[in-house]
Amino acid sequence: MPSDRPGANLPPLSLYVPEPRFRPGDTVDFTEVPVPPAGQARRPDTAEPASAFTDLAYDLVRVLDADGQAVGPWNPRLSPDTLRAMLRSMVTVRAFDERMFRAQRQGKTSFYMKCTGEEAVAVSAAFALDRDDMCFPSYRQQGLLIARGWSLVDMMNQIYSNKGDRLQGKQLPIMYSVRDASFFSISGNLTTQYPQAVGWAMASAAKGDTRIAAAWCGEGSTAEGDFHSACTFASVYRAPVIFNVVNNQWAISSFSGFAGAEATTFAARAIGYGIAGLRVDGNDALAVYAATAWAAERARTNQGPTLIEHFTYRVEGHSTSDDPGQYRSAGEASAWPLGDPVTRLKDHLIAIGEWDEERHIAQDKEIAEMVRAAQKEAEANGILGHGLHQPLDSLFDGVFEEMPWHLREQQAQMLAEETASGRPWARK
Amino acid sequence: MNMIQAINSAMDVMMDRDPAVIVMGEDVGYFGGVFRATAGLQAKYGKTRVFDTPITECGIIGVAVGMGAYGLRPVPEIQFADYIYPALDQLVSEAARLRYRSAGEFIAPITVRSPFGGGIFGGQTHSQSPEGIFTHVSGIKTVIPSTPYDAKGLLIAAIEDNDPTLFFEPKRIYNGPFDGHWDRPTQNWSQHPAGAVPEGYYKIPLGKANVVREGEALTILVYGTMVHVASAVVADAGVDAEIIDLRTLVPLDIETIEASVKKTGRCMIIHEATRTGGFGAELSALVQERCFYHLEAPIERVTGFDTPYPHSLEWAYFPGPVRIGEALKKVMKD
Ligand SMILES: Cc1ncc(C[n+]2csc(CCOP(=O)(O)OP(=O)(O)O)c2C)c(N)n1
């Protein structure tokens, strides 16, 4: 560097690059993660202006305490039946994930993504929303479909791209679309669903409908421009929408620091937009339920959008293509200070005398059996790569409502190629 | 009517017929758009059907996709086609694929209006012709009118269409046809037959080209502003050219193109967009594939240059009468 440059005598700048606290081999210590006691966070009236919630964007709403009791103003006071139904859905999600993960390892499909440790995020939201509220999920909210009682076989058909796949094998596994369950078509392009959810919510409001929209994205994805566009739109038009940011600490191998977590919370993103922001214990099914119900009430009473950060932990790898052992300490999942969402809800039900270990074990067995039976049924429709499950000419269906000449020509060409190739692909 | 009024009238007719039609975009509400294309619509249909948006093109298109999925028919405006790039992902990965990826469960029946093209001293950020980027994308339709009459009929068809459609408005000819001679006064649409636009509903089907001049010696494939420039050059040169205004690039009226080139044996393609990988390349390939044995000369392409649109040198960039005239001589040689 030339020494005659103006300012050459100033101390040099340095670039800061964030680094996660633990790497493979490190001992994990999460004592520095603030975990306020359950029941402590205040619960403002839903009619309060967004600015009244500023402190809640930095706090952590928790309902279940260490003894499995539900405490504080956010306790949604759910009936034991509802609590058991939520537990059942969460256990089903976990069993479904286990089974489908294994199916991928057995070569029956190309790809799978688990939501282990995050089951409460989607399941509790599904219980707190109405069934016809439109969900714009990312790829880790399979719990929405399961909690809404959607067919496991239908989901598996999609994962296998088999002949029962209503999406005709056009989507990557787990990128479901279930209009009947108010579950929007999942995109692989992160956070594109955010402005779409706002548009849906705005349309619902413009039509005088009563349905609201909810969207999910990971904390890593909050860096996308679509996230910020969506926040602006939602704020400007007071769209009846709930933004869920699932802060599971990792975006593939990048820790949350690369999305800005060292500087502030993700719930605090809301503040600059004048949106109500809430930070909740994402492993606490009751807290997630309470926050969602509260946000839904705000949306339904034209108080506008709410952004909920679900503070949670991704226990498993990012997807079947990922090895988390390469980039994080093996101790993280077990040291995570907010525990496991399934265990915590189970412990709560036991603590209030509405459940016991025997019933839980029996339910685990029953659900495992149910998932296995669903898998058998789905596999009867075929698995990925074993034969042609969709009619070959369906490849061109749905590009446009009506097929234009250039697609008809290309379709004819493809069919001619296939016929000439002598491949044993029977056309339906 | 001029082209702006025709476009305004199309939205008016459709908003009146179908409560699902809504108009949104930067400045489109109270003010009626920087080109006044949406003037009066908010006063007539209210703020919930015609409204201003934040300045975020990815937000505008993303929101429109969600509205379309809900069951509305949004007609978002992107103020200049040059600003469509921030919305590219929402158009290419979302709107264009929603029907396909959800096997028809969700659709995006949106019509994105945007003024495009140069010749107004707009510099590199108010002059581009990005149609080739979108014709390359499966699942999206591209429409480009060249007259007020066509603009209204095509826009109505686009709004009624259940697929996402880009409606590019050649802003150089909003007020009147342009013959390519920048130093001559522009004609007014009131002196042109296509300026006579009915008040009510009518539509021009997407995918149907318009033979604006029948001829035997040569086929000229054009759209937008270049329809009028080509017509003027042909009139000056006294060539018996058949001029085909494509009107929609996707879906393309291949039958009309093919029949014409087989009849004339010569083909020239003109567009304002940059040359490399432009829609002219696609047209040229199609003509070559389908009409090779009928061709008496190589296909000629006349386009803008492969540079950004230069502000002070815009008339050197523009494929005007000189460039077209030279190409015409070449393609008509022997
Ligand atoms: C626009 C876009 N960029 C990059 C990717 C690749 N990608 C897929 S998932 C992912 C990480 C997302 O992390 P996060 O948002 O935190 O969600 P999580 O997986 O933790 O649930 C990345 C980078 C993508 N799918 N889309």
XYZ file of C-alpha atoms in Angstrom, chain B residues 172 178-185 232-233 236 321:
13
model
C -42.612 4.895 -27.884
C -43.601 6.001 -35.030
C -41.953 5.570 -38.416
C -38.411 5.401 -37.106
C -37.412 8.889 -38.255
C -36.716 10.438 -34.875
C -36.431 13.908 -36.378
C -39.887 13.852 -37.958
C -43.066 14.697 -36.024
C -42.564 2.907 -43.236
C -39.317 1.440 -44.563
C -40.303 4.019 -48.874
C -34.770 2.967 -41.262
